[in-house]
Coordinates of C-alpha atoms in Angstrom, one line a residue:
M89 CA -31.2 32.5 -42.1
H90 CA -33.2 29.3 -42.6
T91 CA -35.4 29.0 -45.7
P92 CA -38.1 26.3 -45.6
V93 CA -37.3 23.6 -48.0
A94 CA -41.0 23.2 -48.9
L95 CA -41.2 26.9 -50.0
L96 CA -38.1 26.6 -52.3
L97 CA -39.4 23.3 -53.7
E98 CA -42.9 24.5 -54.4
L99 CA -41.7 27.8 -55.9
G100 CA -39.2 25.9 -58.1
V101 CA -41.9 23.6 -59.4
I102 CA -44.4 26.5 -59.9
L103 CA -41.9 28.6 -61.9
T104 CA -40.8 25.6 -64.0
A105 CA -44.4 24.7 -64.8
L106 CA -45.1 28.3 -65.8
S107 CA -42.1 28.3 -68.0
V108 CA -43.3 25.1 -69.8
L109 CA -46.8 26.5 -70.2
G110 CA -45.5 29.9 -71.4
A111 CA -43.3 28.2 -74.0
A112 CA -46.2 26.0 -75.2
A113 CA -48.4 29.1 -75.6
R114 CA -45.7 31.0 -77.5
R115 CA -45.2 28.0 -79.8
F116 CA -48.8 28.4 -81.0
G117 CA -48.8 32.2 -81.0
L118 CA -51.1 32.5 -78.0
S119 CA -50.9 34.5 -74.8
P120 CA -49.9 32.3 -71.8
V121 CA -52.5 34.0 -69.5
P122 CA -55.3 31.3 -69.9
L123 CA -52.8 28.6 -69.2
Y124 CA -51.5 30.3 -66.1
L125 CA -55.1 30.7 -64.8
V126 CA -55.8 27.0 -65.4
A127 CA -52.5 26.1 -63.6
G128 CA -53.7 28.1 -60.6
L129 CA -57.0 26.1 -60.6
A130 CA -55.0 22.9 -60.6
L131 CA -52.7 24.0 -57.7
G132 CA -55.3 25.8 -55.5
D133 CA -57.8 24.6 -52.9
G134 CA -59.6 21.6 -54.4
G135 CA -57.0 21.1 -57.1
F136 CA -54.9 18.0 -57.5
A137 CA -51.6 19.5 -56.1
A138 CA -51.9 22.2 -53.4
V139 CA -49.0 24.5 -52.7
P140 CA -49.5 25.7 -49.1
A141 CA -45.9 26.7 -48.4
A142 CA -45.8 29.0 -51.5
R143 CA -49.3 30.5 -51.1
E144 CA -48.2 33.5 -49.1
F145 CA -45.5 34.4 -51.5
V146 CA -47.8 34.0 -54.5
D147 CA -50.4 36.2 -52.9
T148 CA -47.9 38.9 -52.2
G149 CA -46.3 38.5 -55.6
A150 CA -49.7 38.9 -57.3
S151 CA -50.2 42.3 -55.8
I152 CA -46.7 43.4 -57.1
G153 CA -47.5 41.8 -60.4
V154 CA -50.5 43.9 -61.2
I155 CA -48.7 47.0 -60.1
L156 CA -45.7 46.3 -62.4
L157 CA -48.1 45.5 -65.3
L158 CA -49.7 48.9 -65.1
L159 CA -46.5 50.7 -64.4
V160 CA -44.8 49.4 -67.5
L161 CA -48.0 50.1 -69.5
G162 CA -47.9 53.7 -68.4
L163 CA -44.4 54.1 -69.7
D164 CA -45.6 53.9 -73.3
F165 CA -47.7 57.1 -72.9
T166 CA -47.5 60.6 -71.6
V167 CA -49.7 62.5 -69.2
R168 CA -50.8 64.9 -72.0
E169 CA -51.8 62.1 -74.3
F170 CA -53.6 60.2 -71.7
T171 CA -55.4 63.2 -70.2
A172 CA -56.7 64.1 -73.7
S173 CA -57.8 60.6 -74.3
L174 CA -59.7 60.5 -70.9
H175 CA -61.4 63.7 -71.8
R176 CA -62.5 62.4 -75.2
H177 CA -63.8 59.1 -73.7
R178 CA -66.2 60.4 -71.1
A179 CA -69.1 59.2 -73.3
S180 CA -67.3 55.9 -73.7
A181 CA -67.2 55.5 -70.0
V182 CA -70.9 56.0 -69.6
V183 CA -71.7 53.5 -72.4
D184 CA -69.3 51.0 -70.8
L185 CA -71.0 51.5 -67.4
V186 CA -74.6 51.2 -68.7
L187 CA -73.9 48.2 -71.0
N188 CA -71.9 46.1 -68.5
A189 CA -73.4 46.9 -65.1
A190 CA -77.0 46.4 -66.2
P191 CA -76.7 42.7 -67.0
G192 CA -75.3 42.0 -63.5
A193 CA -78.0 44.1 -61.8
V194 CA -80.8 42.3 -63.8
A195 CA -79.2 38.9 -63.1
G196 CA -79.1 39.7 -59.4
W197 CA -82.7 40.7 -59.4
L198 CA -83.7 37.5 -61.2
L199 CA -81.8 35.4 -58.7
G200 CA -83.6 37.1 -55.8
L201 CA -80.5 38.8 -54.3
D202 CA -81.0 41.8 -52.0
A203 CA -79.8 45.3 -52.8
S204 CA -76.2 44.7 -51.7
G205 CA -76.1 41.5 -53.8
I206 CA -77.5 43.2 -56.9
L207 CA -74.9 46.1 -56.5
A208 CA -72.1 43.6 -56.1
L209 CA -73.0 41.6 -59.1
A210 CA -73.4 44.7 -61.2
G211 CA -69.9 45.7 -60.2
A212 CA -68.5 42.3 -61.1
T213 CA -70.0 42.3 -64.6
Y214 CA -68.9 46.0 -65.2
V215 CA -65.2 46.1 -64.5
S216 CA -62.6 44.5 -66.8
S217 CA -59.3 43.2 -65.5
S218 CA -56.5 45.8 -65.9
G219 CA -53.8 43.3 -65.2
I220 CA -55.0 40.8 -67.9
V221 CA -55.6 43.5 -70.5
A222 CA -52.2 45.1 -69.9
R223 CA -50.5 41.8 -70.4
L224 CA -52.5 41.0 -73.5
L225 CA -51.7 44.4 -75.1
A226 CA -48.0 43.7 -74.5
D227 CA -48.0 40.1 -75.6
L228 CA -49.9 40.8 -78.8
R229 CA -47.8 43.9 -79.6
R230 CA -50.8 46.2 -79.8
L231 CA -49.6 49.1 -77.6
G232 CA -49.1 51.1 -80.8
N233 CA -52.5 50.4 -82.3
R234 CA -54.9 53.2 -82.9
E235 CA -57.5 51.6 -80.6
T236 CA -55.2 51.1 -77.6
P237 CA -55.7 54.6 -76.1
A238 CA -59.4 54.0 -76.1
V239 CA -59.0 50.7 -74.3
L240 CA -56.7 52.2 -71.7
S241 CA -59.1 55.1 -71.1
V242 CA -62.0 52.8 -70.5
L243 CA -59.9 50.7 -68.1
V244 CA -58.6 53.6 -66.1
V245 CA -62.1 55.1 -65.8
E246 CA -63.3 51.8 -64.5
D247 CA -60.5 51.7 -62.0
F248 CA -61.3 55.2 -60.8
A249 CA -65.0 54.3 -60.6
M250 CA -64.0 51.4 -58.3
A251 CA -62.5 54.0 -55.9
A252 CA -66.1 55.2 -55.3
Y253 CA -67.9 51.9 -55.8
L254 CA -65.9 49.8 -53.3
P255 CA -66.4 52.0 -50.2
L256 CA -70.1 52.3 -51.2
L257 CA -70.4 48.5 -51.4
A258 CA -68.6 48.1 -48.1
V259 CA -71.0 50.4 -46.3
I260 CA -74.1 48.8 -47.8
T261 CA -73.0 45.2 -47.1
S262 CA -72.2 46.2 -43.5
G263 CA -75.6 47.7 -43.0
G264 CA -74.5 51.3 -42.9
T265 CA -76.8 54.3 -43.4
W266 CA -77.3 56.3 -46.5
W267 CA -75.3 59.3 -45.3
Q268 CA -72.4 57.0 -44.5
A269 CA -72.5 55.6 -48.0
L270 CA -72.7 59.2 -49.5
L271 CA -69.8 60.3 -47.3
A272 CA -67.7 57.3 -48.5
V273 CA -68.4 58.1 -52.1
L274 CA -67.6 61.9 -51.7
V275 CA -64.3 61.2 -49.9
A276 CA -63.2 58.6 -52.5
T277 CA -64.1 60.9 -55.4
G278 CA -62.2 63.8 -53.9
A279 CA -59.2 61.6 -53.5
V280 CA -59.3 60.5 -57.1
V281 CA -59.6 64.1 -58.4
T282 CA -56.6 65.1 -56.2
A283 CA -54.5 62.2 -57.5
I284 CA -55.1 63.0 -61.1
A285 CA -54.3 66.7 -60.6
A286 CA -51.1 66.0 -58.7
S287 CA -50.0 63.5 -61.4
G288 CA -50.3 66.1 -64.1
R289 CA -48.8 69.0 -62.2
W290 CA -45.7 67.3 -60.7
S291 CA -45.0 64.7 -63.4
H292 CA -41.8 66.4 -64.5
H293 CA -40.4 66.4 -61.0
V294 CA -41.1 62.7 -60.7
G295 CA -39.2 62.1 -64.0
R296 CA -36.2 64.1 -62.7
I297 CA -36.1 62.2 -59.4
L298 CA -36.3 58.8 -60.9
S299 CA -33.8 59.3 -63.7
H300 CA -30.2 58.0 -63.3
P301 CA -27.5 56.6 -65.6
D302 CA -27.0 53.5 -63.4
K303 CA -29.4 50.6 -64.1
E304 CA -29.5 49.5 -60.5
Q305 CA -30.4 53.0 -59.3
V306 CA -33.2 53.2 -61.9
L307 CA -34.6 49.9 -60.8
L308 CA -34.5 50.7 -57.1
R309 CA -35.8 54.3 -57.5
V310 CA -38.7 53.5 -59.9
L311 CA -39.8 50.4 -58.0
G312 CA -39.5 51.9 -54.6
I313 CA -41.4 55.1 -55.5
T314 CA -44.0 53.1 -57.4
L315 CA -44.7 50.8 -54.4
I316 CA -45.0 53.8 -52.1
V317 CA -47.4 55.6 -54.4
A318 CA -49.4 52.3 -54.8
A319 CA -49.7 52.0 -51.1
L320 CA -50.9 55.6 -50.7
A321 CA -53.4 55.0 -53.5
E322 CA -54.8 52.0 -51.7
T323 CA -55.0 54.1 -48.5
I324 CA -57.3 56.7 -50.1
H325 CA -59.3 53.9 -51.8
V326 CA -57.8 54.3 -55.3
S327 CA -56.5 51.2 -57.0
A328 CA -52.8 50.6 -56.4
A329 CA -52.6 49.7 -60.1
V330 CA -53.8 53.2 -61.0
G331 CA -51.2 54.8 -58.8
A332 CA -48.5 52.7 -60.6
F333 CA -50.0 53.7 -64.0
L334 CA -49.7 57.4 -63.1
I335 CA -46.0 56.9 -62.2
G336 CA -45.5 55.3 -65.6
L337 CA -47.1 58.3 -67.3
A338 CA -44.8 60.7 -65.5
L339 CA -41.7 59.1 -67.1
T340 CA -41.0 60.0 -70.7
G341 CA -38.2 59.9 -73.3
T342 CA -34.9 58.4 -72.2
A343 CA -36.1 57.9 -68.6
A344 CA -39.1 55.8 -69.7
D345 CA -36.9 53.7 -72.0
R346 CA -34.4 52.9 -69.3
A347 CA -37.1 52.2 -66.8
R348 CA -38.8 49.9 -69.3
A349 CA -35.6 48.0 -70.0
V350 CA -34.9 47.2 -66.3
L351 CA -38.4 46.5 -65.2
S352 CA -39.7 44.3 -68.1
P353 CA -38.1 41.1 -66.8
L354 CA -39.4 41.7 -63.3
R355 CA -42.8 42.5 -64.7
D356 CA -43.0 39.2 -66.6
L357 CA -42.1 37.2 -63.5
F358 CA -44.6 38.8 -61.2
A359 CA -47.3 39.0 -63.9
A360 CA -47.1 35.3 -64.2
V361 CA -47.5 35.0 -60.5
F362 CA -50.5 37.3 -60.6
F363 CA -52.4 35.2 -63.1
L364 CA -51.5 32.0 -61.2
A365 CA -52.8 33.6 -58.0
L366 CA -56.2 34.4 -59.6
G367 CA -56.5 30.7 -60.4
L368 CA -55.4 29.7 -56.9
S369 CA -58.1 31.8 -55.3
V370 CA -60.8 29.6 -56.9
D371 CA -61.9 26.1 -55.8
P372 CA -62.8 24.1 -58.9
G373 CA -65.6 22.4 -57.0
D374 CA -67.4 25.8 -56.7
L375 CA -67.5 26.3 -60.5
V376 CA -69.7 23.4 -61.6
P377 CA -73.1 24.2 -59.8
M378 CA -73.2 27.7 -61.1
L379 CA -71.8 26.9 -64.6
P380 CA -75.1 27.3 -66.5
A381 CA -76.0 30.7 -65.0
A382 CA -72.4 32.0 -65.1
A383 CA -72.1 30.8 -68.8
A384 CA -75.2 32.7 -69.8
L385 CA -74.0 35.8 -67.9
A386 CA -70.6 35.5 -69.4
L387 CA -72.0 35.3 -73.0
V388 CA -73.9 38.5 -72.3
G389 CA -70.7 40.0 -70.9
V390 CA -68.8 39.2 -74.1
V391 CA -71.4 41.0 -76.2
T392 CA -71.6 44.1 -74.0
K393 CA -67.8 44.5 -73.8
L394 CA -67.6 44.1 -77.5
A395 CA -70.2 46.9 -77.9
A396 CA -68.4 49.2 -75.4
G397 CA -65.0 48.6 -77.0
W398 CA -66.5 49.1 -80.5
Y399 CA -68.0 52.5 -79.4
A400 CA -64.9 53.7 -77.6
A401 CA -62.4 52.8 -80.4
G402 CA -64.8 54.4 -82.9
R403 CA -64.4 57.7 -81.1
D404 CA -60.6 57.5 -81.8
G405 CA -61.3 56.9 -85.5
A406 CA -60.4 53.2 -85.5
G407 CA -61.7 51.0 -88.3
R408 CA -63.8 47.9 -88.0
R409 CA -60.9 45.7 -87.1
G410 CA -59.6 48.0 -84.5
R411 CA -63.0 48.3 -82.9
V412 CA -63.3 44.5 -82.7
R413 CA -59.8 44.3 -81.2
A414 CA -60.8 46.9 -78.6
G415 CA -63.9 45.1 -77.6
T416 CA -62.2 41.7 -77.2
A417 CA -59.4 43.2 -75.2
L418 CA -61.9 44.4 -72.6
I419 CA -63.7 41.1 -72.1
A420 CA -61.6 39.6 -69.3
R421 CA -62.7 40.2 -65.8
G422 CA -60.3 39.6 -62.8
E423 CA -58.9 41.2 -59.7
F424 CA -61.6 43.7 -58.9
S425 CA -64.3 41.0 -59.1
V426 CA -62.3 39.0 -56.6
V427 CA -62.3 42.0 -54.3
I428 CA -66.1 42.3 -54.7
I429 CA -66.5 38.7 -53.8
G430 CA -64.5 39.3 -50.6
L431 CA -66.8 42.2 -49.6
A432 CA -70.2 40.9 -50.5
G433 CA -69.7 37.1 -50.9
P434 CA -69.9 36.1 -47.2
A435 CA -73.4 37.5 -46.8
Q436 CA -74.7 36.1 -50.1
D437 CA -74.9 32.3 -50.4
R438 CA -74.9 32.1 -54.2
L439 CA -73.0 35.2 -55.2
G440 CA -69.5 34.1 -54.5
A441 CA -69.8 30.9 -56.6
L442 CA -71.6 32.7 -59.4
V443 CA -69.0 35.5 -59.7
T444 CA -66.1 33.2 -59.3
T445 CA -67.3 31.0 -62.2
Y446 CA -68.1 34.0 -64.3
V447 CA -64.7 35.5 -63.7
M448 CA -62.9 32.3 -64.6
L449 CA -64.9 31.8 -67.8
L450 CA -64.1 35.3 -69.0
A451 CA -60.5 35.4 -67.7
V452 CA -59.7 32.3 -69.8
S453 CA -61.9 33.0 -72.9
G454 CA -61.2 36.7 -73.1
P455 CA -57.5 36.4 -74.0
I456 CA -58.3 33.6 -76.5
L457 CA -60.9 35.8 -78.2
T458 CA -58.4 38.7 -78.2
R459 CA -55.7 36.6 -79.8
F460 CA -58.0 35.7 -82.7
A461 CA -59.5 39.1 -83.2
P462 CA -58.8 40.6 -86.7
A463 CA -55.2 41.5 -87.0
R464 CA -53.8 44.7 -88.4
P465 CA -53.1 44.6 -92.2
A466 CA -49.5 44.2 -93.5
A467 CA -47.3 47.2 -92.5
R468 CA -47.5 50.2 -94.8
L469 CA -45.6 53.5 -94.9
P470 CA -46.4 55.4 -91.6
V471 CA -48.9 58.2 -91.9
P472 CA -48.6 60.7 -89.1
V473 CA -51.8 61.3 -87.2
A474 CA -52.1 64.8 -85.6
G475 CA -54.1 65.6 -82.6
P476 CA -54.2 64.7 -78.9
G477 CA -55.2 61.1 -79.6
A478 CA -52.0 60.2 -81.4
G479 CA -49.7 58.1 -79.2
P480 CA -46.1 57.1 -79.2
R481 CA -46.5 55.0 -82.4
D482 CA -48.2 55.3 -85.8
R483 CA -52.0 54.8 -85.2
R484 CA -54.2 54.5 -88.3
P485 CA -57.8 53.4 -88.8
Q486 CA -57.8 49.6 -89.1

């Protein structure tokens, strides 16, 4: 088998560069995500060093990266915990939708966009990046924090909402009729409800199938089944990342610990590729013309996500610091906004550049704001917290 020299060389340079950037970020106690995104800008179209031979690999690796991020995140929780958290955060989901979709809709109206453009911009300002948030929670060791279930509940509800939103947007942008749009929403909603019910009912069977004493078998089984479920999820218009997250929830106890041990290095590799790919998808030349409008919209987006996170974490009993951490964790936008651009951008002259600039501003600034959010106080003796909201670690108001 002949492997192109250019592919090997470009991948080698990319991985080495990511290693250096990651080490630099760790040296100063930062998440490497913003640096990976900036590296993607430098290597993409319009950057100073394009990597055409590696582009296909990076794009494929990015899809796997976000799946692994959500899979490993799901391993830290159980179906029962998460179902209770979702039930408790229905009001949080409504607050998040109203606060964060409204600025995009208003901005679209002010810019003179048509109905499809307004709907697209509202979606782009509404949905946070599951991939970036998942990596931040792991990097900053906040998976055991009291506010984390609230953050995850908001994220997953957003991803489920995208299952109905994206088919609706596709019908509207293509000039479809109202009944076609309604049918698309009903089909997608039914698929989401079915997926959640199946996950809760058969989770113990999934855990039994994927468990094995051999590490290689654990890796092959968990990764294989997860990719199959992710593909099926995409087929029924549910996010592949949500499908992966549900598989993670299905594994508990020793099975979850073994899966986490074998998957974590793989997750780190493909997660770095995912963040790089987000940067590669952007032409730096498109950012400058829309910078003022995007910066104003991004500032509003920071405030509205802080408010949504503050409210959601408060419902879990988190203190002021935890509420601020929850809000900052939700700031970053990413992969779904890129999908929205792909659906609506070609028909809207200004929309693609505006959303791209908006996403890059928040994808870079969000992790930085999250890093410098108020930290938890010094460790104290653990105080057990009863109730469905308590997760795998001690969670106290902070």
